[in-house]
Short mmCIF file of C-alpha atoms in Angstrom, two decimals:
data_model
loop_
_atom_site.label_atom_id
_atom_site.label_comp_id
_atom_site.label_asym_id
_atom_site.label_seq_id
_atom_site.Cartn_x
_atom_site.Cartn_y
_atom_site.Cartn_z
CA MET L 1 0.01 -0.04 0.32
CA VAL L 2 1.45 3.44 -0.96
CA GLN L 3 1.67 5.96 2.09
CA ILE L 4 1.61 9.56 1.14
CA GLU L 5 3.52 11.78 3.56
CA PHE L 6 3.38 15.37 3.57
CA ASN L 7 4.07 18.29 6.11
CA GLU L 8 1.85 21.31 6.37
CA GLY L 9 5.18 23.43 7.21
CA SER L 10 7.03 22.58 4.15
CA GLY L 11 6.56 24.50 1.09
CA THR L 12 5.01 21.61 -0.71
CA PHE L 13 1.54 21.91 0.76
CA PRO L 14 0.20 24.06 -1.79
CA TYR L 15 1.33 21.84 -4.47
CA PHE L 16 -0.21 18.75 -2.65
CA ILE L 17 -3.67 20.58 -2.56
CA ILE L 18 -3.39 21.30 -6.28
CA LEU L 19 -2.67 17.79 -7.06
CA LEU L 20 -5.92 16.66 -5.12
CA TYR L 21 -8.06 19.31 -7.00
CA GLY L 22 -6.43 18.50 -10.11
CA ILE L 23 -7.74 14.77 -9.66
CA PHE L 24 -10.96 15.84 -8.44
CA LEU L 25 -11.31 17.77 -11.75
CA LEU L 26 -10.36 15.07 -14.10
CA VAL L 27 -13.01 12.82 -12.56
CA ILE L 28 -15.85 15.32 -12.74
CA THR L 29 -14.72 16.16 -16.21
CA TYR L 30 -15.21 12.62 -17.24
CA PHE L 31 -18.52 12.42 -15.86
CA LEU L 32 -19.62 16.03 -16.82
CA TRP L 33 -18.36 15.73 -20.37
CA PRO L 34 -21.39 15.62 -22.57
CA LYS L 35 -21.71 12.36 -24.68
CA SER L 36 -22.24 12.76 -28.42
CA ASN L 37 -25.34 11.51 -30.04
CA LYS L 38 -25.94 8.90 -32.57
CA ARG L 39 -26.68 10.45 -36.15
CA ASP L 40 -30.14 10.44 -36.81
CA ASP L 41 -31.38 8.27 -40.27
CA ARG L 42 -34.83 9.82 -41.05
CA GLY L 43 -35.17 8.13 -44.30
CA SER L 44 -36.51 4.77 -42.20
CA GLU L 45 -38.91 6.61 -40.52
CA CYS L 46 -42.75 7.11 -40.99
CA GLN L 47 -43.37 10.56 -42.46
CA CYS L 48 -46.83 11.14 -42.26
CA GLY L 49 -48.55 13.99 -40.60
CA PRO L 50 -48.83 13.02 -36.78
CA CYS L 51 -45.53 11.39 -36.95
CA CYS L 52 -43.70 14.40 -37.89
CA GLN L 53 -45.51 16.40 -35.38
CA LYS L 54 -44.40 14.19 -32.50
CA ARG L 55 -40.63 14.27 -33.73
CA ASN L 56 -40.77 18.04 -33.71
CA LYS L 57 -42.18 18.29 -30.46
CA VAL L 58 -39.13 15.74 -29.43
CA VAL L 59 -36.60 17.84 -31.10
CA LYS L 60 -38.04 20.96 -29.16
CA GLY L 61 -37.73 19.15 -25.76
CA LEU L 62 -34.11 18.79 -26.61
CA THR L 63 -33.52 22.35 -25.96
CA VAL L 64 -32.97 21.51 -22.21
CA ASP L 65 -30.46 19.04 -23.36
CA LYS L 66 -28.57 21.73 -25.00
CA LEU L 67 -28.63 24.03 -21.85
CA PHE L 68 -27.58 21.43 -19.97
CA LYS L 69 -24.72 20.94 -22.24
CA ILE L 70 -23.85 24.40 -22.22
CA ILE L 71 -24.26 24.35 -18.25
CA CYS L 72 -21.57 21.68 -18.12
CA TYR L 73 -19.20 23.48 -20.48
CA LEU L 74 -19.29 26.30 -18.46
CA VAL L 75 -19.06 24.42 -14.84
CA LEU L 76 -15.69 22.63 -16.17
CA LEU L 77 -14.35 26.08 -17.77
CA VAL L 78 -14.79 27.77 -14.50
CA CYS L 79 -13.17 24.62 -12.47
CA ARG L 80 -10.22 24.71 -14.73
CA LEU L 81 -9.75 28.46 -14.68
CA PHE L 82 -10.02 28.06 -10.80
CA LEU L 83 -7.31 25.23 -11.11
CA PHE L 84 -5.04 27.57 -13.13
CA TRP L 85 -5.73 30.38 -10.71
CA LEU L 86 -4.30 27.88 -7.86
CA ILE L 87 -1.17 27.02 -9.66
CA TYR L 88 -0.40 30.89 -10.03
CA TRP L 89 -1.12 31.35 -6.42
CA ALA L 90 1.12 28.43 -5.81
CA VAL L 91 4.01 29.48 -7.77
CA THR L 92 3.75 33.11 -6.67
CA GLN L 93 3.63 32.50 -2.93
CA ARG L 94 6.68 33.25 -0.91
CA ALA L 95 8.55 30.37 1.21
CA SER L 96 6.81 31.34 4.26
CA TRP L 97 4.81 27.81 4.27
#
């Protein structure tokens, strides 16, 4: 079993926090990254009036999915910007740790 030893009084503590946050961000990115949809093949579907109306209602309902994708991208962008800020903060800190 691997044991990690760190000392809060040393200068490596901010880097340890960045490491933990980076691993957390990788996991969150994997689960929140929107999956691509399969290509629609409309040629084999029924083209009668009621069926087309049903499909149009379903496509209009997909705007919520698009909004969810945009929100996921924004959340991931903010998390990555925070990671970059943490790295900048850790590098510019004095050796007062």
